Structure formats: structure tokens, C-alpha cells
Coordinates of C-alpha atoms in Angstrom, one line a residue:
V1 CA 3.7 0.8 -15.2
A2 CA 2.3 3.9 -13.4
W3 CA 2.9 5.3 -9.9
V4 CA 2.7 8.4 -7.8
E5 CA 6.2 9.7 -7.1
S6 CA 6.5 12.0 -4.1
W7 CA 9.3 14.1 -2.6
Y8 CA 10.2 17.1 -0.5
D9 CA 12.0 20.0 -2.1
K10 CA 14.8 22.0 -0.5
A11 CA 12.3 24.3 1.2
G12 CA 10.5 21.4 2.8
A13 CA 7.4 21.6 0.6
Y14 CA 5.8 18.3 -0.4
H15 CA 5.2 17.4 -4.0
S16 CA 3.6 14.3 -5.7
Q17 CA 3.2 13.5 -9.4
V18 CA 1.8 10.7 -11.5
Q19 CA 4.5 9.0 -13.6
A20 CA 4.1 6.3 -16.3
T21 CA 6.5 4.3 -18.4
D22 CA 6.4 1.3 -20.7
I23 CA 8.4 -1.7 -19.6
G24 CA 11.1 -2.3 -22.2
P25 CA 14.7 -1.6 -23.2
H26 CA 14.1 2.0 -24.3
A27 CA 11.5 3.0 -21.8
V28 CA 10.9 6.7 -21.1
T29 CA 9.2 7.9 -18.0
R30 CA 6.6 10.5 -18.6
S31 CA 5.1 12.9 -16.0
L32 CA 1.3 13.0 -16.4
S33 CA 0.4 15.5 -13.6
P34 CA 2.0 18.8 -12.6
A35 CA 4.4 18.9 -9.7
N36 CA 2.6 21.9 -8.2
R37 CA -0.4 19.8 -7.2
L38 CA -0.7 16.7 -5.0
A39 CA -1.5 13.5 -6.7
S40 CA -3.2 10.5 -5.0
G41 CA -5.7 7.7 -5.5
L42 CA -4.1 6.4 -8.7
T43 CA -6.2 3.7 -10.5
F44 CA -4.9 1.8 -13.5
A45 CA -7.1 -0.3 -15.8
G46 CA -6.6 -2.0 -19.2
D47 CA -8.1 -4.5 -21.6
A48 CA -6.7 -7.7 -23.3
P49 CA -5.6 -5.9 -26.5
G50 CA -3.6 -3.4 -24.5
D51 CA -5.8 -0.3 -24.2
Q52 CA -5.1 1.4 -20.9
A53 CA -6.3 4.2 -18.7
L54 CA -5.2 6.0 -15.5
T55 CA -7.2 8.1 -13.2
W56 CA -6.2 10.0 -10.1
E57 CA -7.0 12.8 -7.8
S58 CA -5.1 16.1 -8.2
C59 CA -5.4 18.5 -5.3
T60 CA -4.1 21.8 -4.2
T61 CA -2.8 22.3 -0.6
D62 CA -6.2 23.7 0.4
D63 CA -7.9 20.4 -0.6
T64 CA -9.5 21.7 -3.8
C65 CA -9.4 18.5 -5.9
Q66 CA -10.0 17.4 -9.4
A67 CA -10.5 13.9 -10.9
Q68 CA -8.2 13.5 -13.8
V69 CA -7.7 10.8 -16.5
A70 CA -5.3 9.8 -19.2
V71 CA -5.9 7.2 -21.9
R72 CA -3.7 5.3 -24.3
G73 CA -4.5 3.0 -27.2
A74 CA -2.9 -0.5 -27.4
S75 CA 0.1 0.7 -29.3
G76 CA 0.3 4.4 -28.4
Q77 CA 1.3 6.6 -25.6
F78 CA -0.9 8.3 -23.0
G79 CA -2.7 11.2 -24.5
P80 CA -3.5 14.5 -22.9
V81 CA -4.7 14.5 -19.3
R82 CA -8.3 15.4 -19.1
T83 CA -10.0 16.9 -16.0
L84 CA -13.3 15.2 -15.4
G85 CA -14.6 17.4 -12.6
T86 CA -14.2 18.3 -8.9
I87 CA -13.8 15.3 -6.6
D88 CA -14.2 15.0 -2.8
A89 CA -10.7 15.0 -1.2
D90 CA -11.5 11.8 0.8
Q91 CA -12.7 9.8 -2.2
S92 CA -10.5 8.1 -4.9
P93 CA -11.7 8.0 -8.5
A94 CA -12.9 4.7 -10.0
L95 CA -12.0 3.4 -13.5
S96 CA -12.7 0.5 -15.9
V97 CA -11.7 -0.3 -19.4
G98 CA -14.0 -2.4 -21.5
P99 CA -13.0 -5.2 -24.0
H100 CA -12.9 -2.8 -26.9
G101 CA -11.1 0.1 -25.3
Q102 CA -14.2 1.8 -23.8
V103 CA -13.3 3.8 -20.7
L104 CA -15.7 4.5 -17.8
A105 CA -14.4 6.8 -15.0
G106 CA -16.3 7.7 -11.9
W107 CA -15.9 10.0 -8.9
I108 CA -17.7 11.5 -5.9
A109 CA -18.2 15.3 -5.8
G110 CA -20.2 17.0 -3.0
G111 CA -21.2 13.5 -1.9
Q112 CA -22.8 12.8 -5.3
P113 CA -21.6 10.1 -7.7
F114 CA -20.6 11.1 -11.3
V115 CA -19.4 9.1 -14.3
A116 CA -17.9 10.0 -17.7
A117 CA -17.4 7.6 -20.6
Q118 CA -15.1 7.4 -23.7
S119 CA -16.5 5.1 -26.3
N120 CA -13.0 4.1 -27.7
P121 CA -9.4 5.2 -27.6
G122 CA -8.7 8.5 -29.3
R123 CA -12.2 9.9 -28.7
G124 CA -13.1 12.4 -26.1
F125 CA -15.0 11.8 -22.9
G126 CA -18.7 12.6 -22.9
A127 CA -20.2 15.1 -20.5
P128 CA -20.3 13.9 -16.8
A129 CA -23.5 12.3 -15.7
K130 CA -24.7 12.6 -12.1
L131 CA -26.0 9.2 -10.9
S132 CA -27.8 10.3 -7.7
T133 CA -28.9 13.5 -6.0
S134 CA -27.9 12.1 -2.6
T135 CA -25.2 14.0 -0.8
Y136 CA -24.1 10.9 1.1
A137 CA -22.5 8.7 -1.6
A138 CA -19.1 7.1 -1.0
D139 CA -16.8 4.2 -2.2
L140 CA -17.8 4.4 -5.9
T141 CA -16.7 1.6 -8.2
V142 CA -17.3 1.2 -12.0
A143 CA -17.2 -1.6 -14.6
V144 CA -17.7 -1.9 -18.4
G145 CA -19.5 -5.1 -19.5
P146 CA -18.7 -7.2 -22.6
H147 CA -21.0 -5.2 -24.8
G148 CA -19.8 -1.8 -23.7
Q149 CA -22.5 -1.2 -21.1
G150 CA -21.4 0.7 -18.0
L151 CA -22.2 -0.2 -14.4
A152 CA -21.6 1.9 -11.3
A153 CA -22.1 0.9 -7.6
W154 CA -21.6 3.0 -4.4
S155 CA -22.7 3.1 -0.8
Q156 CA -25.2 5.8 0.1
G157 CA -26.4 7.0 3.4
T158 CA -24.9 7.5 6.9
L159 CA -26.7 5.7 9.7
N160 CA -28.1 2.8 7.6
P161 CA -26.1 2.9 4.3
S162 CA -27.3 1.1 1.3
V163 CA -25.5 -0.2 -1.8
V164 CA -26.9 1.6 -4.8
G165 CA -26.2 1.0 -8.5
A166 CA -26.8 2.4 -12.0
V167 CA -26.5 0.9 -15.5
N168 CA -25.6 3.0 -18.5

């Protein structure tokens, strides 16, 4: 289970943090994001064997935001949080886990869609790939197919937007 927990401190400052725990008799809640940033846009994905990934937006109070991801194998715990890149404050990250633990994360930065992939749990993410030079992308979604191929789709444009896609 994962969630964004939020609270106000004694001075009235707002905080929010990504939390995760297993469901079981000896579950331990783990904080995945720092309490000095604002967490939002949490996305959770997994495959049938139990590989899981979380992605979220982590922002400062001046709307400087980063897309972040944490991955865990079927029988492990969430590994270290990785920063994927900057993300537009008004766009949530996208996430998919393929049938063999492949992870595809996507985000919009400067109106441009980006993705980064991890081929299997325990391996690092590859370099981010820019999917379009447009500065009018929004609403990105991603998927991993049965043979590990990645798919991304987003809307692009303002007055007459189009749905655009890319296959990896």
C-alpha cells in the first residue's frame, strides 16, 4: 500500500510525504520522500509476480518539481528513490510495470514528454528519452507490452490538440 501523507506543523507550514508499507502482521511503514518537499501525483503499478513501482512529483514551495520513482522486486523492499528529471508542476508522472518487472516511467517537462525505462528489478534506469520537441504536451500515459516494448501516448497542441504516441 502507498499513499501521500500530509500535515501542518506547529508553525502552520504544510508538509506531504510518500509512505509505503506491506499489508501483513509485522508491516513497517517507510517514508520514501523527504518531509521538506511537497509530494503529489502518486502512481502505483505492479505485475502478477509482485514486482512494483511508485512514481510521484516532488516539489519545493516555489513549484520547482522533480519526477521521482522507487522500485521493488516481488519479494523485496522499495529500493532507493531515483530522480528522473524535472517535471511540470501541473502534470503528474505516468508509470507502468511489464509482465517481467520492466518499469517504464514518463513525465512532462517544459511541455515535452520524456520516458525512462528499467529493464528488470534491481537494475538502474536508462537515460531519459525525449519523445517530442513540442512544448505543448500534456496528459502523458505509458504502458509496457507483453514482450517488454514500451508505449507512450499524450495530447499535444492547444487550439486543436492531437493524441500522439511513441513505441520503444
